[in-house]
Coordinates of C-alpha atoms and ligand atoms in Angstrom, one line a residue:
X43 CA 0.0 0.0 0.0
X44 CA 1.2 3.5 -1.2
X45 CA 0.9 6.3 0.5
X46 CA 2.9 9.2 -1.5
X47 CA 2.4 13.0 -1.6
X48 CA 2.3 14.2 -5.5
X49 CA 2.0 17.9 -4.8
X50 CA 1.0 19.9 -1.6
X51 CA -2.1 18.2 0.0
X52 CA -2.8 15.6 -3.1
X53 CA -1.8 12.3 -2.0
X54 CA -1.5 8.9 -4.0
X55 CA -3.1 6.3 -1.5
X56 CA -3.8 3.6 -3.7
X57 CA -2.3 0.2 -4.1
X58 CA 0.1 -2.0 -6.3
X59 CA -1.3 -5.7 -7.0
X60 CA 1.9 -7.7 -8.4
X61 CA 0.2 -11.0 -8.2
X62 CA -3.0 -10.2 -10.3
X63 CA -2.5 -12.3 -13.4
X64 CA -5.4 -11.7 -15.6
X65 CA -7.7 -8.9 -16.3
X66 CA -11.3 -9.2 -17.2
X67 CA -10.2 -12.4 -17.1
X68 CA -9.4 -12.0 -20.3
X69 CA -5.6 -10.7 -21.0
X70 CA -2.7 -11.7 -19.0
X71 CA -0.6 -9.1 -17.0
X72 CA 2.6 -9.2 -17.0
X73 CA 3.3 -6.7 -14.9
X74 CA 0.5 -6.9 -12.1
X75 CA -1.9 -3.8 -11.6
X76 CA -2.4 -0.9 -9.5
X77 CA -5.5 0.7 -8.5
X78 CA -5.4 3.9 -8.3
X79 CA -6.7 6.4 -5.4
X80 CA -6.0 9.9 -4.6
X81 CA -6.5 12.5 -1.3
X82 CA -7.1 16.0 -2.0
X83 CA -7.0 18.0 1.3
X84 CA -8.6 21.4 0.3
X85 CA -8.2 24.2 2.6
X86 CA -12.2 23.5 3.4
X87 CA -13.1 20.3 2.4
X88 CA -11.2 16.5 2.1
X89 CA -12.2 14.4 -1.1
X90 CA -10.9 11.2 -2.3
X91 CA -10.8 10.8 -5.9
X92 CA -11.9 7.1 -7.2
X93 CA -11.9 4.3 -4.3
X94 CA -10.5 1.0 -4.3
X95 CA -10.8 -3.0 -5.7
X96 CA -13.1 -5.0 -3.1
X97 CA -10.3 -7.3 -2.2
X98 CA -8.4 -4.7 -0.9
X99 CA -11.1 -2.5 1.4
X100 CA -9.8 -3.3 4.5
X101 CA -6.1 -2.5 3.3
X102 CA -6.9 0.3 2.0
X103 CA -9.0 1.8 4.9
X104 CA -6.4 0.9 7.2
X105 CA -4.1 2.9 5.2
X106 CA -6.2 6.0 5.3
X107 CA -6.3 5.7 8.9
X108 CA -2.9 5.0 9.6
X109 CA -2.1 8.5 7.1
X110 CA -3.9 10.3 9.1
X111 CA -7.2 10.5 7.4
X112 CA -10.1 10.9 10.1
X113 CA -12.5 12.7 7.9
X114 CA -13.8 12.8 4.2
X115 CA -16.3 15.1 3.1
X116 CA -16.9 14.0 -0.7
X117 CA -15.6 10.5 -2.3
X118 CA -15.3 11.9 -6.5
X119 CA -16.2 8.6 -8.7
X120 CA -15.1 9.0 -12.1
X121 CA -16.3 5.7 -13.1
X122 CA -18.9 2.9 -11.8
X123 CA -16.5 -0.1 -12.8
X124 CA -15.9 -1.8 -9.8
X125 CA -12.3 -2.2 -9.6
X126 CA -12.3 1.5 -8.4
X127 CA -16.0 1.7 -7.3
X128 CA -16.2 -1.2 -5.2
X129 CA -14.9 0.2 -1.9
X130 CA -17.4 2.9 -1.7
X131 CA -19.8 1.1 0.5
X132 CA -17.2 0.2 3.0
X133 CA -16.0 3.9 2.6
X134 CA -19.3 5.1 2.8
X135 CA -19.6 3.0 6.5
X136 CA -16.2 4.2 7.7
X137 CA -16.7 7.9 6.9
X138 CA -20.5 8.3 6.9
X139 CA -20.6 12.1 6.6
X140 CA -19.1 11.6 3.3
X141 CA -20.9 12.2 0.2
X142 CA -20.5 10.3 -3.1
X143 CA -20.3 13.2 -6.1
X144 CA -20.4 12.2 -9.6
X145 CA -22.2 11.6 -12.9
X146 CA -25.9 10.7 -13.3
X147 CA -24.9 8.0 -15.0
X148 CA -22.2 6.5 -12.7
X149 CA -24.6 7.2 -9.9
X150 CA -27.2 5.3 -11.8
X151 CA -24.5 2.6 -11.3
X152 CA -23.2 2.8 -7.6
X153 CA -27.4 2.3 -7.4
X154 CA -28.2 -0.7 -9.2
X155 CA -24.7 -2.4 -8.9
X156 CA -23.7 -1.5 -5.4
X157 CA -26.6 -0.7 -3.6
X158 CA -25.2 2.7 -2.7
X159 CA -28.0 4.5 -1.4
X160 CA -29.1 7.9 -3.5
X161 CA -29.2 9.9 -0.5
X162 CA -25.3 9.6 -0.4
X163 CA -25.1 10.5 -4.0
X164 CA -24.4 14.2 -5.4
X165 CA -24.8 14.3 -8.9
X166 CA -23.2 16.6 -11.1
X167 CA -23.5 18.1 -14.8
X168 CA -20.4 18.5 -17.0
X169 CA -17.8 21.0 -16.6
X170 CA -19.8 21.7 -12.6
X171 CA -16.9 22.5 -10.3
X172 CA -16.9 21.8 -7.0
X173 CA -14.7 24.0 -4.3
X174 CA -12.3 22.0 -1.6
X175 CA -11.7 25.5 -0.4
X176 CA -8.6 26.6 -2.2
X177 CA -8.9 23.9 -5.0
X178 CA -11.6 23.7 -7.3
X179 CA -12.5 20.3 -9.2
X180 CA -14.1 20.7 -12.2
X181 CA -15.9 17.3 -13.8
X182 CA -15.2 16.8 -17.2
X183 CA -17.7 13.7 -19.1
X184 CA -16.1 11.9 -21.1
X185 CA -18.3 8.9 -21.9
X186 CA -17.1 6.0 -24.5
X187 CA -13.5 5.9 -23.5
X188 CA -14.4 3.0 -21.7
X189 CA -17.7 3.2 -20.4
X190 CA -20.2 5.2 -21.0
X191 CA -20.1 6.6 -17.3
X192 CA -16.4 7.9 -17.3
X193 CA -15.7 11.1 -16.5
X194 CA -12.5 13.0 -15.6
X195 CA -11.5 15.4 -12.8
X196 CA -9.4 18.3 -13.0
X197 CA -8.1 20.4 -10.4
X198 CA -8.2 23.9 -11.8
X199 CA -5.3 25.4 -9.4
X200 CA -2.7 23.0 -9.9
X201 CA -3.6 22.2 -13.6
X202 CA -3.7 18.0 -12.9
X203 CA -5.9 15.7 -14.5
X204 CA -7.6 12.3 -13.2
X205 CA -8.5 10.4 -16.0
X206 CA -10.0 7.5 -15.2
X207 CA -9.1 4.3 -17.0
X208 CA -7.9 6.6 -20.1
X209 CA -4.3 6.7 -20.2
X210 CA -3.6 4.3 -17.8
X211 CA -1.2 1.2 -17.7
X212 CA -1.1 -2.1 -16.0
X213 CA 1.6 -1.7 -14.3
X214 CA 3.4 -1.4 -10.5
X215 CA 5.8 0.9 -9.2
X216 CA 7.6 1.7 -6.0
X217 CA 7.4 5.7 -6.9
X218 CA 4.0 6.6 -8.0
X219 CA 5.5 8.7 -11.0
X220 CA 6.1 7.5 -14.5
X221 CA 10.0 6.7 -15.2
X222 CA 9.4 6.1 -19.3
X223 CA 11.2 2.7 -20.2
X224 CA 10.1 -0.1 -23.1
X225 CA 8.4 -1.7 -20.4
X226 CA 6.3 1.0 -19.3
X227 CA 5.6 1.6 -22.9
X228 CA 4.3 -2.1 -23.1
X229 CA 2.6 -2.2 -20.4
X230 CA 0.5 1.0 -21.6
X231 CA 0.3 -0.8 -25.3
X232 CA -1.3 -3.7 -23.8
X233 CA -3.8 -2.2 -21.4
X234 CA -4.7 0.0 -24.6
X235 CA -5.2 -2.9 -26.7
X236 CA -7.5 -4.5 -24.9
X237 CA -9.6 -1.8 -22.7
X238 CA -9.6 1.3 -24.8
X239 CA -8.9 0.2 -28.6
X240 CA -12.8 -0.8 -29.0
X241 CA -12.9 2.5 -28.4
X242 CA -10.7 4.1 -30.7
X243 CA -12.1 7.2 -32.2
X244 CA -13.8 8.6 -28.8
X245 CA -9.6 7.9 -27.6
X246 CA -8.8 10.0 -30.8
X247 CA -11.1 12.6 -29.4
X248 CA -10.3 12.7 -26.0
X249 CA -6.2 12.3 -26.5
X250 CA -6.7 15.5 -28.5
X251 CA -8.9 17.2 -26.0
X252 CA -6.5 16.3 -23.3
X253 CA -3.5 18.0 -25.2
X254 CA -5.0 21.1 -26.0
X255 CA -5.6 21.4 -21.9
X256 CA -2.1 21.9 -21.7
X257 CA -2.0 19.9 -18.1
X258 CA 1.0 19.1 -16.1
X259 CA 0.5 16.2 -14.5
X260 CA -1.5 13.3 -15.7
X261 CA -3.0 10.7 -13.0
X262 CA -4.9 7.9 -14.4
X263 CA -6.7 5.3 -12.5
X264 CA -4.4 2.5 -13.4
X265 CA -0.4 2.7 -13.8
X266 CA 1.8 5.3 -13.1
X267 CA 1.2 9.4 -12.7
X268 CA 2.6 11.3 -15.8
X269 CA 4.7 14.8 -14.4
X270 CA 5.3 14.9 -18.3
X271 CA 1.9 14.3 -20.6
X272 CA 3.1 14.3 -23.5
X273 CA 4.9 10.6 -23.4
X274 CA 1.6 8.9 -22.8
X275 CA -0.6 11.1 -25.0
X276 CA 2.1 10.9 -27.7
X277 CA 2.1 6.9 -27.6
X278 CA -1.7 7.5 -27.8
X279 CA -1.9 9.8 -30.9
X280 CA 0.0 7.3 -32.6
X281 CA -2.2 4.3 -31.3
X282 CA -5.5 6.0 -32.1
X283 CA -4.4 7.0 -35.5
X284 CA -6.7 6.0 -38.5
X285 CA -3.7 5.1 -40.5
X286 CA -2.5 1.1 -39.5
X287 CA 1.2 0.2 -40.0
X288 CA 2.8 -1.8 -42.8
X289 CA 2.1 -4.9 -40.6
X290 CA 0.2 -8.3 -41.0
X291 CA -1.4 -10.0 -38.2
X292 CA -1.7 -14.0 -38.6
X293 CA -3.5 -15.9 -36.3
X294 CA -3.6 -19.5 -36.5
X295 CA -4.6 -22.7 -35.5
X296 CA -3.0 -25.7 -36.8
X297 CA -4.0 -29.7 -35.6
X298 CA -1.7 -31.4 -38.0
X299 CA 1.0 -28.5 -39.0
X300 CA -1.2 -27.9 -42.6
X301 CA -2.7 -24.6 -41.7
X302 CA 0.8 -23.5 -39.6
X303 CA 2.6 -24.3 -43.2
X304 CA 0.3 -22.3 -45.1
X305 CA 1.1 -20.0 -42.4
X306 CA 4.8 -19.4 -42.4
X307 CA 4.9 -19.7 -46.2
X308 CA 2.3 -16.6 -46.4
X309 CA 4.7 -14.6 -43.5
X310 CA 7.6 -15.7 -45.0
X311 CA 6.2 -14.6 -48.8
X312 CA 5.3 -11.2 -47.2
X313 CA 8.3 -10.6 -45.1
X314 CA 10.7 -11.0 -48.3
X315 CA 8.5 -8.2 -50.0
X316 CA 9.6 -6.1 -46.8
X317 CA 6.3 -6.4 -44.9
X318 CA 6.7 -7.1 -41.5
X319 CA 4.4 -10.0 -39.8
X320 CA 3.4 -11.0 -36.4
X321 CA 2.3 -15.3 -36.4
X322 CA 0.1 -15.8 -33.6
X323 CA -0.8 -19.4 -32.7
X324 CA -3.7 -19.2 -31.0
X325 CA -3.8 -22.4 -28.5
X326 CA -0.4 -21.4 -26.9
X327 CA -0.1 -17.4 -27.8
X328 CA -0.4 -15.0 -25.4
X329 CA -3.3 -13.2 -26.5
X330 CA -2.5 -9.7 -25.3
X331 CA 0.8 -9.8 -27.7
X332 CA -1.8 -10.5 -30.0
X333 CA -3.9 -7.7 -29.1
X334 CA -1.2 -5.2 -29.7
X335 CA -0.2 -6.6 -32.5
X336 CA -3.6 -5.5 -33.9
X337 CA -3.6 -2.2 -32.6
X338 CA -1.1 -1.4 -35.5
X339 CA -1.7 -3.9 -38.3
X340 CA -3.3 -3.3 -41.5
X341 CA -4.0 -6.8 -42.6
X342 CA -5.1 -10.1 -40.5
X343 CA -4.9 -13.7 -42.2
X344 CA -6.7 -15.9 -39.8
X345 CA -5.6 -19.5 -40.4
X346 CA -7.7 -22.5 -38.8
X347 CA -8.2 -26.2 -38.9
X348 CA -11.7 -27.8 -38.9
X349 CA -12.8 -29.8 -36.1
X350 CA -15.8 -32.0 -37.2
X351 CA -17.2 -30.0 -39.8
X352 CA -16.8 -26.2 -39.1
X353 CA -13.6 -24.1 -37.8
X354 CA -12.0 -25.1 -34.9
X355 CA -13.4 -23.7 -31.8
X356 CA -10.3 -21.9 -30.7
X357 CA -10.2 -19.8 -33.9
X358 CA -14.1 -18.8 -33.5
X359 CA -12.4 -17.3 -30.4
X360 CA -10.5 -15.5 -31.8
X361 CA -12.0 -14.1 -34.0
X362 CA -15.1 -13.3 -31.6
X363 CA -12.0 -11.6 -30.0
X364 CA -10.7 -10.0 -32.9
X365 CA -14.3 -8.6 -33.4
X366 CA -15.0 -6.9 -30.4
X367 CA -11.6 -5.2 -30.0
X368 CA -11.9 -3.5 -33.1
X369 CA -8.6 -2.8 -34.7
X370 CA -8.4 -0.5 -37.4
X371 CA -7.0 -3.0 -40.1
X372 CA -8.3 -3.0 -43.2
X373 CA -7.5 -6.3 -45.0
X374 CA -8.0 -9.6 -44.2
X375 CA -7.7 -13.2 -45.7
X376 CA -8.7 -16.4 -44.7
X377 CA -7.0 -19.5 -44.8
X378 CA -6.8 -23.3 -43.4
X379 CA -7.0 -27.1 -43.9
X380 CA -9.3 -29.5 -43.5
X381 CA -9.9 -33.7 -43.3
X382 CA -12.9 -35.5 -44.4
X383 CA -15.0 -32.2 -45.2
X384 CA -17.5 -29.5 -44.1
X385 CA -17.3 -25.8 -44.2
X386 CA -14.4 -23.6 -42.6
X387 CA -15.0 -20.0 -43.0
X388 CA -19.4 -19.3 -42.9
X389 CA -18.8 -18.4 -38.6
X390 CA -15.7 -17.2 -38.8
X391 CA -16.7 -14.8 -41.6
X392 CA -19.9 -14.1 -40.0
X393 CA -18.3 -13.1 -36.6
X394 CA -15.3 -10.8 -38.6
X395 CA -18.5 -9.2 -40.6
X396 CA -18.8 -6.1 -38.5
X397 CA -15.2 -5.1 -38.8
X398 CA -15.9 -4.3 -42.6
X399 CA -12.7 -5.5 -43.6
X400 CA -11.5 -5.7 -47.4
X401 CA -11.2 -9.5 -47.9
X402 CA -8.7 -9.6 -50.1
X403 CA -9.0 -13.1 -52.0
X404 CA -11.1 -16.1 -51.9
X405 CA -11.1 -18.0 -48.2
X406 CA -8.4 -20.8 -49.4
X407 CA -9.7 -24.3 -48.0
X408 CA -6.8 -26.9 -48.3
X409 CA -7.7 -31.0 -47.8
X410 CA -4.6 -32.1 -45.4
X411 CA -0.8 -30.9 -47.0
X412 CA -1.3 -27.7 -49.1
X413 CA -0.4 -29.2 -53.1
X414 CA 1.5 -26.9 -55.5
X415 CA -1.4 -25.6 -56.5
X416 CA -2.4 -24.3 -53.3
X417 CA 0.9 -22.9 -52.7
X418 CA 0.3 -20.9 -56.1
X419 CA -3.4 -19.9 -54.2
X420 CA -1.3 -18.6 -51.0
X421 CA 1.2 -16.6 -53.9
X422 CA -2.2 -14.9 -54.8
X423 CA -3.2 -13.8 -51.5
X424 CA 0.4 -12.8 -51.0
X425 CA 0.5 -10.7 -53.8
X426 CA -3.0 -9.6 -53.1
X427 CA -1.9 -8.4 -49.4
X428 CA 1.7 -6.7 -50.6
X429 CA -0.5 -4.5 -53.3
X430 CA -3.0 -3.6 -50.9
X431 CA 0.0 -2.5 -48.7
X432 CA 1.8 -0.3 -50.9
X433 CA -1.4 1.9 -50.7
Ligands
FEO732 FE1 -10.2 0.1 -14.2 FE2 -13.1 0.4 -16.2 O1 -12.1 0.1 -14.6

């Protein structure tokens, strides 16, 4: 448990977990979590901006107590999700002259997701400020990057901003502020892959938004504070661009090696005309590399086996997967191998359908080995992709 002054009177009092190995249960960590909580001791009032995981309450109340803190008047939720939210009703009972303030929306939340009360709730409209005495919060809405509840807080006198999930990293640290290394960098790639990419354009708007507020100090919910803006909002410009990179993304899954050889001879056709490639195999992958990888790529050949008679299950996954993260490629392919017979691509196609993407040949469904002529097939998608790519 941290407890780490960031300017006068604003505190970090949140906490690192280094043995949290999945999130959503979903992507692995590789670098553990923090969850992120701040004190703001106005010359007036006391708030604590965003609360705590449930499996740490107790921790973190204790901490609070042993800093000191005997009072809160207002507990600032920028966001109903409950890895920051779901302390509040143990907060609530441990300081009950405090008052929840935030968003109709999040409010609507804390109601029907954590029984908090609407008595304890003040809600507040965009932009509303709110005076600690000599610092004023200002609530800034910000819905869609992730939920549609977020909101930020800004403290108008020492120009910070709290940003919620936006900007943040998975990630733990012994000094609450950033030090920028490839790890860090990582880290931040990863948690933006998977919890803000479906999100991409409102991130566009709101990376933009945040720069032009000229801030110095950025404190997300998640990872470490920014003293210098620009590093994280730079990496996110360059995330939430529309234009991808001259990268392939090839996801496979391959029962007898067929699909994996049609693989590498497709990455190894594209690499020679100077396109790089990332090979994912599916069943063993780590599926956040795989994530980023698609937060730059331009193309995605998804390569399955059939089991029984459709694709096999672990590529519906994926693509499922694929689908609901969104990336901003624009070219895809299909290939794979079957035994005895049925129909590969019909789901898989179906599930990929929203993403719009540019198929760029025939799906190319191979009985066992790939034969020459299939290898001249994969030559076609090949070319197919490396024309597509010098656009
Ligand atoms: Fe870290 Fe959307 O909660």
């Amino acid at each position: 448990m941290h407890f780490q002054e960031i300017k006068p009177d604003i505190f970090y009092c949140g906490l690192n977990d280094c043995g949290r190995k999945m999130f959503d249960e979903l992507i692995p960590l590789e670098n553990g979590t923090s969850y992120n909580s701040f004190l703001i001791k106005g010359s007036e009032k006391t708030a604590i901006i965003d609360t705590m995981y449930p499996p740490f309450t107790d921790e973190y109340i204790k901490n609070l107590e042993e800093n000191g803190v005997e009072h809160i008047d207002y507990i600032i939720e920028n966001h109903g999700e409950q890895d920051h939210s779901g302390s509040i009703p143990a907060l609530l009972e441990r300081f009950p002259e405090a008052v929840v303030v935030t968003n109709p929306k999040v409010a609507e939340n804390l109601n029907s997701m954590l029984h908090v009360s609407p008595e304890k709730i003040k809600t507040v409209g965009n932009n509303e400020e709110l005076s600690l005495g000599d610092k004023t919060l200002q609530f800034i809405f910000a819905p869609g990057v992730h939920w549609p509840d977020t909101m930020f807080t800004y403290i108008k006198e020492d120009n910070i901003l709290f940003t919620c999930d936006f900007l943040g990293a998975h990630y733990t640290f012994d000094d609450v502020f950033a030090v920028p290394s490839q790890e860090l960098e990582h880290s931040a790639k990863r948690y933006y892959a998977e919890i803000m990419m479906p999100f991409r354009m409102m991130c566009k708007k709101y990376t933009q938004i945040v720069k032009d507020m000229n801030v110095d100090m950025i404190l997300p919910s998640h990872g470490p504070v920014y003293k210098n803006p620009e590093i994280i909002l730079d990496l996110y410009e360059d995330w939430t661009s529309d234009t991808p990179k001259n990268l392939v993304v090839l996801p496979y899954v391959s029962m007898y090696d067929s699909t994996k050889s049609m693989t590498d001879y497709l990455a190894e056709k594209l690499e020679t005309a100077g396109i790089k490639t990332y090979k994912h195999d599916i069943v063993n992958g780590d599926l956040g590399d795989l994530a980023m990888a698609l937060v730059d790529a331009s193309t995605i050949v998804l390569g399955t086996s059939m089991v029984l008679a459709g694709p096999h299950p672990a590529s519906v996954n994926i693509a499922y997967v694929v689908s609901i993260l969104r990336p901003k490629a624009k070219f895809a392919a299909l290939i794979g191998s079957y035994g005895w017979g049925g129909k590969l691509f019909d789901l898989i196609g179906q599930i990929l359908a929203p993403l719009k993407l540019d198929m760029v040949a025939e799906p190319l469904q191979v009985k066992g080995k790939p034969k020459t002529e299939d290898y001249k097939k994969l030559d076609e998608i090949a070319d197919a992709i490396i024309e597509k790519h010098k656009q």
